[in-house]
Amino acid sequence: MPAAKGPPAWLTPRRLDRLEQVTIILLWSLLVWRVLQSDNPMAPLVLIAETSIALFVLLRRPTENISMRLGDWLLAAAATYAPLLIIPSEEVWPALEPLAIALVFAGNAIQISGKLFLRRSFGIAPANRGIKRDGMYRFVRHPIYAGYLVTHIGIMLVMPSLINLVIYAIGWWAQILRIDAEEKLLGQDPDYRDYMQQTRWRLIPGIY
């Protein structure tokens, strides 16, 4: 049988990094435009988490130890870019506004804390940019994604719509598969296998 084709020679990890950065900045800019056009006073909440993602992607450290599988990149793109497609809608449940704001700020505190421990090791596609065990990483192996989950629940409470529900459903379907892909790559590192033994849960303590 012929050997499986790899990526074209010009498609290096560093060029993929740059393509990833350009794409997320373009989508973030479109999100800013939609938020500015929205009449929903809670719409700026969407920008809090997504702006931090854009900043950390721009400042991250390049790596050569990154997955070059198309499937892994598609999952990472779907999970990361889907929330940038959220469409600010009318507020339906004003009474839930305080809870929604609390969830958004709590989720952002969790995910930003995780990113600060990663510093410039943050990325989108599966890659080994160094194993972290401190801070939020003592509780779950993917605290940044846990923070996203809390934030997205808060955003849905103030911007509920069928399209936003579909966007988040697709994004989180890809997110779970993305976590599996990341752990397959990171599991090649003995340090990460040891970390998996110390920190059992991936996303939600006691559940997953």
PDB file of C-alpha atoms in Angstrom:
ATOM      1  CA  MET A   1       0.000   0.000   0.000  1.00  0.00           C
ATOM      2  CA  PRO A   2       1.299   3.513  -0.754  1.00  0.00           C
ATOM      3  CA  ALA A   3       2.371   5.561   2.235  1.00  0.00           C
ATOM      4  CA  ALA A   4      -0.103   8.121   3.499  1.00  0.00           C
ATOM      5  CA  LYS A   5       0.530  11.584   2.135  1.00  0.00           C
ATOM      6  CA  GLY A   6       1.782  14.137   4.595  1.00  0.00           C
ATOM      7  CA  PRO A   7       1.225  17.879   4.423  1.00  0.00           C
ATOM      8  CA  PRO A   8       2.843  19.773   1.506  1.00  0.00           C
ATOM      9  CA  ALA A   9       6.435  20.843   2.061  1.00  0.00           C
ATOM     10  CA  TRP A  10       5.550  24.545   2.287  1.00  0.00           C
ATOM     11  CA  LEU A  11       3.055  23.941   5.112  1.00  0.00           C
ATOM     12  CA  THR A  12       5.392  24.114   8.108  1.00  0.00           C
ATOM     13  CA  PRO A  13       4.323  24.432  11.764  1.00  0.00           C
ATOM     14  CA  ARG A  14       5.446  28.063  11.853  1.00  0.00           C
ATOM     15  CA  ARG A  15       3.403  28.933   8.768  1.00  0.00           C
ATOM     16  CA  LEU A  16       0.392  27.201  10.274  1.00  0.00           C
ATOM     17  CA  ASP A  17       0.930  29.295  13.395  1.00  0.00           C
ATOM     18  CA  ARG A  18       0.844  32.478  11.306  1.00  0.00           C
ATOM     19  CA  LEU A  19      -2.252  31.367   9.373  1.00  0.00           C
ATOM     20  CA  GLU A  20      -3.968  30.609  12.655  1.00  0.00           C
ATOM     21  CA  GLN A  21      -3.117  34.070  13.997  1.00  0.00           C
ATOM     22  CA  VAL A  22      -4.393  35.879  10.899  1.00  0.00           C
ATOM     23  CA  THR A  23      -7.665  33.918  10.887  1.00  0.00           C
ATOM     24  CA  ILE A  24      -8.477  34.529  14.532  1.00  0.00           C
ATOM     25  CA  ILE A  25      -7.765  38.270  14.237  1.00  0.00           C
ATOM     26  CA  LEU A  26     -10.085  38.535  11.218  1.00  0.00           C
ATOM     27  CA  LEU A  27     -12.898  36.684  13.007  1.00  0.00           C
ATOM     28  CA  TRP A  28     -12.357  38.719  16.181  1.00  0.00           C
ATOM     29  CA  SER A  29     -12.605  41.949  14.169  1.00  0.00           C
ATOM     30  CA  LEU A  30     -15.926  40.817  12.691  1.00  0.00           C
ATOM     31  CA  LEU A  31     -17.166  39.959  16.178  1.00  0.00           C
ATOM     32  CA  VAL A  32     -16.268  43.455  17.397  1.00  0.00           C
ATOM     33  CA  TRP A  33     -18.273  44.909  14.502  1.00  0.00           C
ATOM     34  CA  ARG A  34     -21.327  42.766  15.353  1.00  0.00           C
ATOM     35  CA  VAL A  35     -21.134  43.735  19.017  1.00  0.00           C
ATOM     36  CA  LEU A  36     -20.934  47.434  18.150  1.00  0.00           C
ATOM     37  CA  GLN A  37     -24.032  47.059  15.958  1.00  0.00           C
ATOM     38  CA  SER A  38     -26.028  45.260  18.666  1.00  0.00           C
ATOM     39  CA  ASP A  39     -28.720  46.891  20.804  1.00  0.00           C
ATOM     40  CA  ASN A  40     -28.185  44.342  23.575  1.00  0.00           C
ATOM     41  CA  PRO A  41     -26.353  46.127  26.450  1.00  0.00           C
ATOM     42  CA  MET A  42     -24.849  42.776  27.459  1.00  0.00           C
ATOM     43  CA  ALA A  43     -23.238  42.200  24.035  1.00  0.00           C
ATOM     44  CA  PRO A  44     -19.789  43.479  25.161  1.00  0.00           C
ATOM     45  CA  LEU A  45     -19.582  40.473  27.498  1.00  0.00           C
ATOM     46  CA  VAL A  46     -18.808  38.359  24.424  1.00  0.00           C
ATOM     47  CA  LEU A  47     -15.640  40.333  23.792  1.00  0.00           C
ATOM     48  CA  ILE A  48     -14.129  39.758  27.218  1.00  0.00           C
ATOM     49  CA  ALA A  49     -13.148  36.129  26.679  1.00  0.00           C
ATOM     50  CA  GLU A  50     -12.627  36.307  22.921  1.00  0.00           C
ATOM     51  CA  THR A  51     -10.285  39.301  23.150  1.00  0.00           C
ATOM     52  CA  SER A  52      -8.033  37.445  25.577  1.00  0.00           C
ATOM     53  CA  ILE A  53      -7.852  34.538  23.113  1.00  0.00           C
ATOM     54  CA  ALA A  54      -6.762  36.865  20.311  1.00  0.00           C
ATOM     55  CA  LEU A  55      -4.089  38.493  22.468  1.00  0.00           C
ATOM     56  CA  PHE A  56      -2.628  35.221  23.716  1.00  0.00           C
ATOM     57  CA  VAL A  57      -2.560  33.768  20.188  1.00  0.00           C
ATOM     58  CA  LEU A  58      -0.586  36.780  18.965  1.00  0.00           C
ATOM     59  CA  LEU A  59       1.911  36.588  21.837  1.00  0.00           C
ATOM     60  CA  ARG A  60       2.371  32.840  22.040  1.00  0.00           C
ATOM     61  CA  ARG A  61       5.660  31.015  21.577  1.00  0.00           C
ATOM     62  CA  PRO A  62       6.059  29.113  18.272  1.00  0.00           C
ATOM     63  CA  THR A  63       6.666  25.354  18.431  1.00  0.00           C
ATOM     64  CA  GLU A  64       7.756  22.642  16.036  1.00  0.00           C
ATOM     65  CA  ASN A  65       6.121  19.883  18.131  1.00  0.00           C
ATOM     66  CA  ILE A  66       2.617  20.459  16.793  1.00  0.00           C
ATOM     67  CA  SER A  67       0.076  18.143  15.207  1.00  0.00           C
ATOM     68  CA  MET A  68       0.106  18.307  11.407  1.00  0.00           C
ATOM     69  CA  ARG A  69      -3.025  16.163  11.036  1.00  0.00           C
ATOM     70  CA  LEU A  70      -5.790  17.907   9.100  1.00  0.00           C
ATOM     71  CA  GLY A  71      -8.457  16.440  11.380  1.00  0.00           C
ATOM     72  CA  ASP A  72      -6.810  17.877  14.501  1.00  0.00           C
ATOM     73  CA  TRP A  73      -6.627  21.323  12.906  1.00  0.00           C
ATOM     74  CA  LEU A  74     -10.265  21.209  11.795  1.00  0.00           C
ATOM     75  CA  LEU A  75     -11.375  20.298  15.319  1.00  0.00           C
ATOM     76  CA  ALA A  76      -9.246  23.040  16.856  1.00  0.00           C
ATOM     77  CA  ALA A  77     -10.575  25.566  14.344  1.00  0.00           C
ATOM     78  CA  ALA A  78     -14.212  24.595  14.944  1.00  0.00           C
ATOM     79  CA  ALA A  79     -13.816  24.716  18.733  1.00  0.00           C
ATOM     80  CA  THR A  80     -11.955  28.033  18.751  1.00  0.00           C
ATOM     81  CA  TYR A  81     -13.608  29.917  15.925  1.00  0.00           C
ATOM     82  CA  ALA A  82     -17.235  28.925  16.635  1.00  0.00           C
ATOM     83  CA  PRO A  83     -17.621  31.283  19.652  1.00  0.00           C
ATOM     84  CA  LEU A  84     -16.325  34.129  17.463  1.00  0.00           C
ATOM     85  CA  LEU A  85     -19.380  33.615  15.235  1.00  0.00           C
ATOM     86  CA  ILE A  86     -21.885  34.325  18.021  1.00  0.00           C
ATOM     87  CA  ILE A  87     -24.556  36.802  16.984  1.00  0.00           C
ATOM     88  CA  PRO A  88     -25.678  39.224  19.719  1.00  0.00           C
ATOM     89  CA  SER A  89     -29.454  38.809  20.078  1.00  0.00           C
ATOM     90  CA  GLU A  90     -32.137  40.435  22.185  1.00  0.00           C
ATOM     91  CA  GLU A  91     -32.086  39.799  25.909  1.00  0.00           C
ATOM     92  CA  VAL A  92     -34.962  37.430  26.776  1.00  0.00           C
ATOM     93  CA  TRP A  93     -34.453  36.805  30.500  1.00  0.00           C
ATOM     94  CA  PRO A  94     -33.433  40.120  32.162  1.00  0.00           C
ATOM     95  CA  ALA A  95     -33.847  38.552  35.611  1.00  0.00           C
ATOM     96  CA  LEU A  96     -30.928  36.215  34.826  1.00  0.00           C
ATOM     97  CA  GLU A  97     -28.607  39.090  33.965  1.00  0.00           C
ATOM     98  CA  PRO A  98     -26.742  39.106  37.340  1.00  0.00           C
ATOM     99  CA  LEU A  99     -26.161  35.339  37.126  1.00  0.00           C
ATOM    100  CA  ALA A 100     -25.001  35.618  33.525  1.00  0.00           C
ATOM    101  CA  ILE A 101     -22.538  38.400  34.376  1.00  0.00           C
ATOM    102  CA  ALA A 102     -21.193  36.406  37.326  1.00  0.00           C
ATOM    103  CA  LEU A 103     -20.692  33.322  35.114  1.00  0.00           C
ATOM    104  CA  VAL A 104     -18.941  35.313  32.395  1.00  0.00           C
ATOM    105  CA  PHE A 105     -16.532  36.952  34.843  1.00  0.00           C
ATOM    106  CA  ALA A 106     -15.932  33.703  36.746  1.00  0.00           C
ATOM    107  CA  GLY A 107     -15.296  31.811  33.511  1.00  0.00           C
ATOM    108  CA  ASN A 108     -12.904  34.476  32.311  1.00  0.00           C
ATOM    109  CA  ALA A 109     -11.039  34.457  35.611  1.00  0.00           C
ATOM    110  CA  ILE A 110     -10.566  30.686  35.255  1.00  0.00           C
ATOM    111  CA  GLN A 111      -9.436  30.725  31.639  1.00  0.00           C
ATOM    112  CA  ILE A 112      -7.176  33.777  31.992  1.00  0.00           C
ATOM    113  CA  SER A 113      -5.583  32.222  35.079  1.00  0.00           C
ATOM    114  CA  GLY A 114      -4.855  29.113  33.022  1.00  0.00           C
ATOM    115  CA  LYS A 115      -3.382  31.193  30.203  1.00  0.00           C
ATOM    116  CA  LEU A 116      -1.174  33.170  32.579  1.00  0.00           C
ATOM    117  CA  PHE A 117       0.377  29.905  33.765  1.00  0.00           C
ATOM    118  CA  LEU A 118       0.913  28.896  30.139  1.00  0.00           C
ATOM    119  CA  ARG A 119       2.251  32.374  29.321  1.00  0.00           C
ATOM    120  CA  ARG A 120       3.483  32.246  25.705  1.00  0.00           C
ATOM    121  CA  SER A 121       2.821  28.509  25.468  1.00  0.00           C
ATOM    122  CA  PHE A 122      -0.849  29.057  24.612  1.00  0.00           C
ATOM    123  CA  GLY A 123      -2.036  27.759  21.242  1.00  0.00           C
ATOM    124  CA  ILE A 124      -5.033  26.463  19.332  1.00  0.00           C
ATOM    125  CA  ALA A 125      -3.960  23.320  17.485  1.00  0.00           C
ATOM    126  CA  PRO A 126      -2.720  20.279  19.461  1.00  0.00           C
ATOM    127  CA  ALA A 127       0.923  20.929  20.358  1.00  0.00           C
ATOM    128  CA  ASN A 128       3.414  20.261  23.124  1.00  0.00           C
ATOM    129  CA  ARG A 129       4.519  23.698  24.309  1.00  0.00           C
ATOM    130  CA  GLY A 130       5.566  22.433  27.726  1.00  0.00           C
ATOM    131  CA  ILE A 131       3.767  20.604  30.557  1.00  0.00           C
ATOM    132  CA  LYS A 132       2.141  22.748  33.250  1.00  0.00           C
ATOM    133  CA  ARG A 133       1.112  21.408  36.665  1.00  0.00           C
ATOM    134  CA  ASP A 134       0.641  24.546  38.789  1.00  0.00           C
ATOM    135  CA  GLY A 135      -2.273  26.881  39.397  1.00  0.00           C
ATOM    136  CA  MET A 136      -5.573  25.794  37.891  1.00  0.00           C
ATOM    137  CA  TYR A 137      -3.780  22.836  36.294  1.00  0.00           C
ATOM    138  CA  ARG A 138      -3.756  21.144  39.706  1.00  0.00           C
ATOM    139  CA  PHE A 139      -7.542  20.733  39.512  1.00  0.00           C
ATOM    140  CA  VAL A 140      -8.253  19.872  35.862  1.00  0.00           C
ATOM    141  CA  ARG A 141      -5.972  19.202  32.928  1.00  0.00           C
ATOM    142  CA  HIS A 142      -7.732  21.734  30.687  1.00  0.00           C
ATOM    143  CA  PRO A 143      -8.726  24.707  32.899  1.00  0.00           C
ATOM    144  CA  ILE A 144      -8.803  27.133  29.967  1.00  0.00           C
ATOM    145  CA  TYR A 145     -11.542  25.102  28.289  1.00  0.00           C
ATOM    146  CA  ALA A 146     -13.355  24.799  31.623  1.00  0.00           C
ATOM    147  CA  GLY A 147     -13.349  28.591  31.826  1.00  0.00           C
ATOM    148  CA  TYR A 148     -14.731  28.818  28.288  1.00  0.00           C
ATOM    149  CA  LEU A 149     -17.583  26.490  29.252  1.00  0.00           C
ATOM    150  CA  VAL A 150     -18.623  28.638  32.223  1.00  0.00           C
ATOM    151  CA  THR A 151     -18.357  31.807  30.107  1.00  0.00           C
ATOM    152  CA  HIS A 152     -20.397  30.392  27.230  1.00  0.00           C
ATOM    153  CA  ILE A 153     -23.199  29.362  29.575  1.00  0.00           C
ATOM    154  CA  GLY A 154     -23.324  32.940  30.873  1.00  0.00           C
ATOM    155  CA  ILE A 155     -23.397  34.388  27.365  1.00  0.00           C
ATOM    156  CA  MET A 156     -26.240  32.082  26.338  1.00  0.00           C
ATOM    157  CA  LEU A 157     -28.309  33.354  29.280  1.00  0.00           C
ATOM    158  CA  VAL A 158     -28.187  36.951  28.001  1.00  0.00           C
ATOM    159  CA  MET A 159     -28.132  36.201  24.260  1.00  0.00           C
ATOM    160  CA  PRO A 160     -30.346  33.136  23.826  1.00  0.00           C
ATOM    161  CA  SER A 161     -31.157  32.214  20.252  1.00  0.00           C
ATOM    162  CA  LEU A 162     -31.341  29.057  18.183  1.00  0.00           C
ATOM    163  CA  ILE A 163     -28.394  30.094  16.019  1.00  0.00           C
ATOM    164  CA  ASN A 164     -26.206  30.761  19.059  1.00  0.00           C
ATOM    165  CA  LEU A 165     -27.230  27.427  20.564  1.00  0.00           C
ATOM    166  CA  VAL A 166     -26.238  25.666  17.336  1.00  0.00           C
ATOM    167  CA  ILE A 167     -22.924  27.549  17.202  1.00  0.00           C
ATOM    168  CA  TYR A 168     -22.030  26.602  20.774  1.00  0.00           C
ATOM    169  CA  ALA A 169     -23.208  22.998  20.286  1.00  0.00           C
ATOM    170  CA  ILE A 170     -20.929  22.604  17.260  1.00  0.00           C
ATOM    171  CA  GLY A 171     -18.087  24.330  19.075  1.00  0.00           C
ATOM    172  CA  TRP A 172     -18.341  22.103  22.127  1.00  0.00           C
ATOM    173  CA  TRP A 173     -18.719  18.917  20.100  1.00  0.00           C
ATOM    174  CA  ALA A 174     -15.420  19.883  18.456  1.00  0.00           C
ATOM    175  CA  GLN A 175     -13.946  20.922  21.811  1.00  0.00           C
ATOM    176  CA  ILE A 176     -14.419  17.491  23.367  1.00  0.00           C
ATOM    177  CA  LEU A 177     -12.871  15.796  20.328  1.00  0.00           C
ATOM    178  CA  ARG A 178     -10.094  18.392  20.425  1.00  0.00           C
ATOM    179  CA  ILE A 179      -9.293  17.501  24.029  1.00  0.00           C
ATOM    180  CA  ASP A 180      -8.963  13.847  23.000  1.00  0.00           C
ATOM    181  CA  ALA A 181      -6.633  14.827  20.130  1.00  0.00           C
ATOM    182  CA  GLU A 182      -4.499  17.001  22.427  1.00  0.00           C
ATOM    183  CA  GLU A 183      -4.147  14.246  24.980  1.00  0.00           C
ATOM    184  CA  LYS A 184      -3.076  11.754  22.309  1.00  0.00           C
ATOM    185  CA  LEU A 185      -0.283  14.126  21.292  1.00  0.00           C
ATOM    186  CA  LEU A 186       0.701  15.124  24.818  1.00  0.00           C
ATOM    187  CA  GLY A 187       0.471  11.514  25.988  1.00  0.00           C
ATOM    188  CA  GLN A 188       3.599  10.802  23.967  1.00  0.00           C
ATOM    189  CA  ASP A 189       5.472  12.798  26.599  1.00  0.00           C
ATOM    190  CA  PRO A 190       6.300  10.769  29.759  1.00  0.00           C
ATOM    191  CA  ASP A 191       5.938  13.949  31.865  1.00  0.00           C
ATOM    192  CA  TYR A 192       2.359  14.379  30.674  1.00  0.00           C
ATOM    193  CA  ARG A 193       1.512  10.732  31.348  1.00  0.00           C
ATOM    194  CA  ASP A 194       2.741  11.270  34.904  1.00  0.00           C
ATOM    195  CA  TYR A 195       0.655  14.452  35.139  1.00  0.00           C
ATOM    196  CA  MET A 196      -2.443  12.512  33.994  1.00  0.00           C
ATOM    197  CA  GLN A 197      -1.972  10.194  36.940  1.00  0.00           C
ATOM    198  CA  GLN A 198      -1.777  13.143  39.348  1.00  0.00           C
ATOM    199  CA  THR A 199      -4.670  15.170  37.887  1.00  0.00           C
ATOM    200  CA  ARG A 200      -7.476  12.813  36.986  1.00  0.00           C
ATOM    201  CA  TRP A 201     -10.129  15.086  35.496  1.00  0.00           C
ATOM    202  CA  ARG A 202      -9.885  16.771  32.104  1.00  0.00           C
ATOM    203  CA  LEU A 203     -12.573  19.472  32.210  1.00  0.00           C
ATOM    204  CA  ILE A 204     -15.096  19.160  35.059  1.00  0.00           C
ATOM    205  CA  PRO A 205     -13.980  17.658  38.415  1.00  0.00           C
ATOM    206  CA  GLY A 206     -15.961  14.550  39.237  1.00  0.00           C
ATOM    207  CA  ILE A 207     -17.572  14.328  35.790  1.00  0.00           C
ATOM    208  CA  TYR A 208     -15.066  14.477  32.892  1.00  0.00           C
TER     209      TYR A 208
END
